[in-house]
Structures are given as structure tokens and as C-alpha cells.
mmCIF file of C-alpha atoms in Angstrom:
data_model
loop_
_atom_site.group_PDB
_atom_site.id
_atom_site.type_symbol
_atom_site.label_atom_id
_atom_site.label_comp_id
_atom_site.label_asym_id
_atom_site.label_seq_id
_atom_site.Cartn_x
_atom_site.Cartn_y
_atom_site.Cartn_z
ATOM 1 C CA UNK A 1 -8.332 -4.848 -13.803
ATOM 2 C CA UNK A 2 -5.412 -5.624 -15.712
ATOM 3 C CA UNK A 3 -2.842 -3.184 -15.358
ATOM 4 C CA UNK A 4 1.224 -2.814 -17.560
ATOM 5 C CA UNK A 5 2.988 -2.429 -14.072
ATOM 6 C CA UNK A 6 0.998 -4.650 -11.379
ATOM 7 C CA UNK A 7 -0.055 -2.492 -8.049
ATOM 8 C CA UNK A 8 2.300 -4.853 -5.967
ATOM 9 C CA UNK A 9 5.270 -4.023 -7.448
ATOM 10 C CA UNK A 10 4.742 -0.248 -7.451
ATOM 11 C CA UNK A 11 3.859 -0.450 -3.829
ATOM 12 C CA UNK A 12 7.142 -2.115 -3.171
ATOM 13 C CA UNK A 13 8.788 0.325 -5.212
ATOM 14 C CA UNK A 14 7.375 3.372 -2.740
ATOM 15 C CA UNK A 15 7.924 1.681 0.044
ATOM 16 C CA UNK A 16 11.670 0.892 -0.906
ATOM 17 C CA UNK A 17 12.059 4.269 -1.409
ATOM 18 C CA UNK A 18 10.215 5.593 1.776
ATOM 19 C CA UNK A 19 10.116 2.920 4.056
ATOM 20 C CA UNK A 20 7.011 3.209 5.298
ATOM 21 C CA UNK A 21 3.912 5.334 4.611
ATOM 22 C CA UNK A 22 0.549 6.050 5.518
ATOM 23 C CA UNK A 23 -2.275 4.196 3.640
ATOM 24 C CA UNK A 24 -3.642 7.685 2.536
ATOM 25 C CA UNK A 25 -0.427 8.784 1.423
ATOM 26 C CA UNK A 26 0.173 5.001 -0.272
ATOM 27 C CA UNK A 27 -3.066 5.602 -2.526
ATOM 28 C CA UNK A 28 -1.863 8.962 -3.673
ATOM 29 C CA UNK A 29 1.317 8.258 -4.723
ATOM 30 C CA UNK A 30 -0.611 5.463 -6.564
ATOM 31 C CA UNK A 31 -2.883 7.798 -8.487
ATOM 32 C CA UNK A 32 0.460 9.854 -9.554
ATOM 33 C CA UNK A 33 0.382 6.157 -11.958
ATOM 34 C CA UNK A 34 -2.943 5.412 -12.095
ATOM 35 C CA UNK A 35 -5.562 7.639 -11.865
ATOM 36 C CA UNK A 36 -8.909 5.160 -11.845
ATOM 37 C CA UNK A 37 -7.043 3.135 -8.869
ATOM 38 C CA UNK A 38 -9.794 2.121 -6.398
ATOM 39 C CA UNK A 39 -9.307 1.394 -3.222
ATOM 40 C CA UNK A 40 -10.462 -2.115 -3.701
ATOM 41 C CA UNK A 41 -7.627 -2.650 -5.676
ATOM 42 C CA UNK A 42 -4.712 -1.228 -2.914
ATOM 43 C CA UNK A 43 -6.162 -3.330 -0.196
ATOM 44 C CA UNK A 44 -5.901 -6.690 -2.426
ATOM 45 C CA UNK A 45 -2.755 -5.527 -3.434
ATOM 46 C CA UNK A 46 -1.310 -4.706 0.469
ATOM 47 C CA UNK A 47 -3.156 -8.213 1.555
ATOM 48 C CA UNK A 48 -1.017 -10.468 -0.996
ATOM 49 C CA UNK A 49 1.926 -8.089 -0.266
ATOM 50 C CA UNK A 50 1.233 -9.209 4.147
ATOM 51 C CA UNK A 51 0.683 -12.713 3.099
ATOM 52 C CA UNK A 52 4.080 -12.809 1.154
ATOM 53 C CA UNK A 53 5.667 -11.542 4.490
ATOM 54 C CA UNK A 54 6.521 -8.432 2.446
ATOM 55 C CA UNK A 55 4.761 -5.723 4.109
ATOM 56 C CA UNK A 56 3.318 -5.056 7.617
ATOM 57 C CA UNK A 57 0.138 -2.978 7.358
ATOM 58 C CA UNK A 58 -0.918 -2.330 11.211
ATOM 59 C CA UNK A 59 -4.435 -0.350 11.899
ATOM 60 C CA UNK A 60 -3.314 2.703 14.055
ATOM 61 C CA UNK A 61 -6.008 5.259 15.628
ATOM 62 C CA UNK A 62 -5.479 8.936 14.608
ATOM 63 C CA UNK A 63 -6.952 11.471 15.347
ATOM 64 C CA UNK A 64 -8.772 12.168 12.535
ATOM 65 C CA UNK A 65 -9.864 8.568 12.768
ATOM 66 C CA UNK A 66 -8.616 5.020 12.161
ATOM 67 C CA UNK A 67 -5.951 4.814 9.440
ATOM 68 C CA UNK A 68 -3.590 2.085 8.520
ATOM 69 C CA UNK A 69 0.201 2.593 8.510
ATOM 70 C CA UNK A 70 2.376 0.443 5.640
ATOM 71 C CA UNK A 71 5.694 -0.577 6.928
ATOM 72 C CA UNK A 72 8.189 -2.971 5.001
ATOM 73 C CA UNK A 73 8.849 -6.376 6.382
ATOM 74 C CA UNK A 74 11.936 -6.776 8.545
ATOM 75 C CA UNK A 75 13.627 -10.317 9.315
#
């Protein structure tokens, strides 16, 4: 879906501001903007972001179950 502000740039936006984030906490903050986000749409969004060398997104065990953790990339 089309969107006026693309997904990748808010999630760079959140994650300049926070640093990192949990992927739970990621598609919250992302329902704050848009509130039919699905989570289709954040995963596409965090895999160009990890391809780009923008983001790390690492699969961490919790536990309450396996979550993934959204960290900015670092040279």
C-alpha cells in the first residue's frame, strides 16, 4: 500500500531517536502513524532497511518467546 511518509523512513526516524527497539515496540510506535499497518508491511520495510546496511534486526529468545530486536547499523 501506498503510503505519504514511506514505513522506511519512519523506522529510521524511531530508531534515530531511540537507537534501538524491540520489534513489538517498533510496530507500535508505527500504529501511533498508521493505524491499518500490518505486519507484512514492517518486515518488508526492516528487510530493505538490513539489505541497505541500515539496520541490524537480530532474532533474540525471550522469555515470553522469540522476538526480534532492531538495532541501527554501526560502521
Amino acid at each position: 500500500m501506498r503510503r505519504p511518509v514511506p514505513v522506511e523512513a519512519l523506522i529510521m526516524g524511531l530508531l534515530r531517536d531511540k537507537g534501538d527497539m524491540w520489534y513489538n515496540d517498533l510496530v507500535q510506535a508505527l500504529r501511533a502513524y498508521y493505524q491499518d499497518i500490518t505486519d507484512k508491511e514492517v518486515l518488508r520495510a526492516l528487510m530493505r532497511l538490513e539489505l541497505g546496511r541500515l539496520v541490524i534486526v537480530q532474532r533474540v529468545s525471550r522469555k515470553d518467546g522469540p522476538t526480534l530486536y532492531v538495532r541501527l547499523y554501526k560502521e
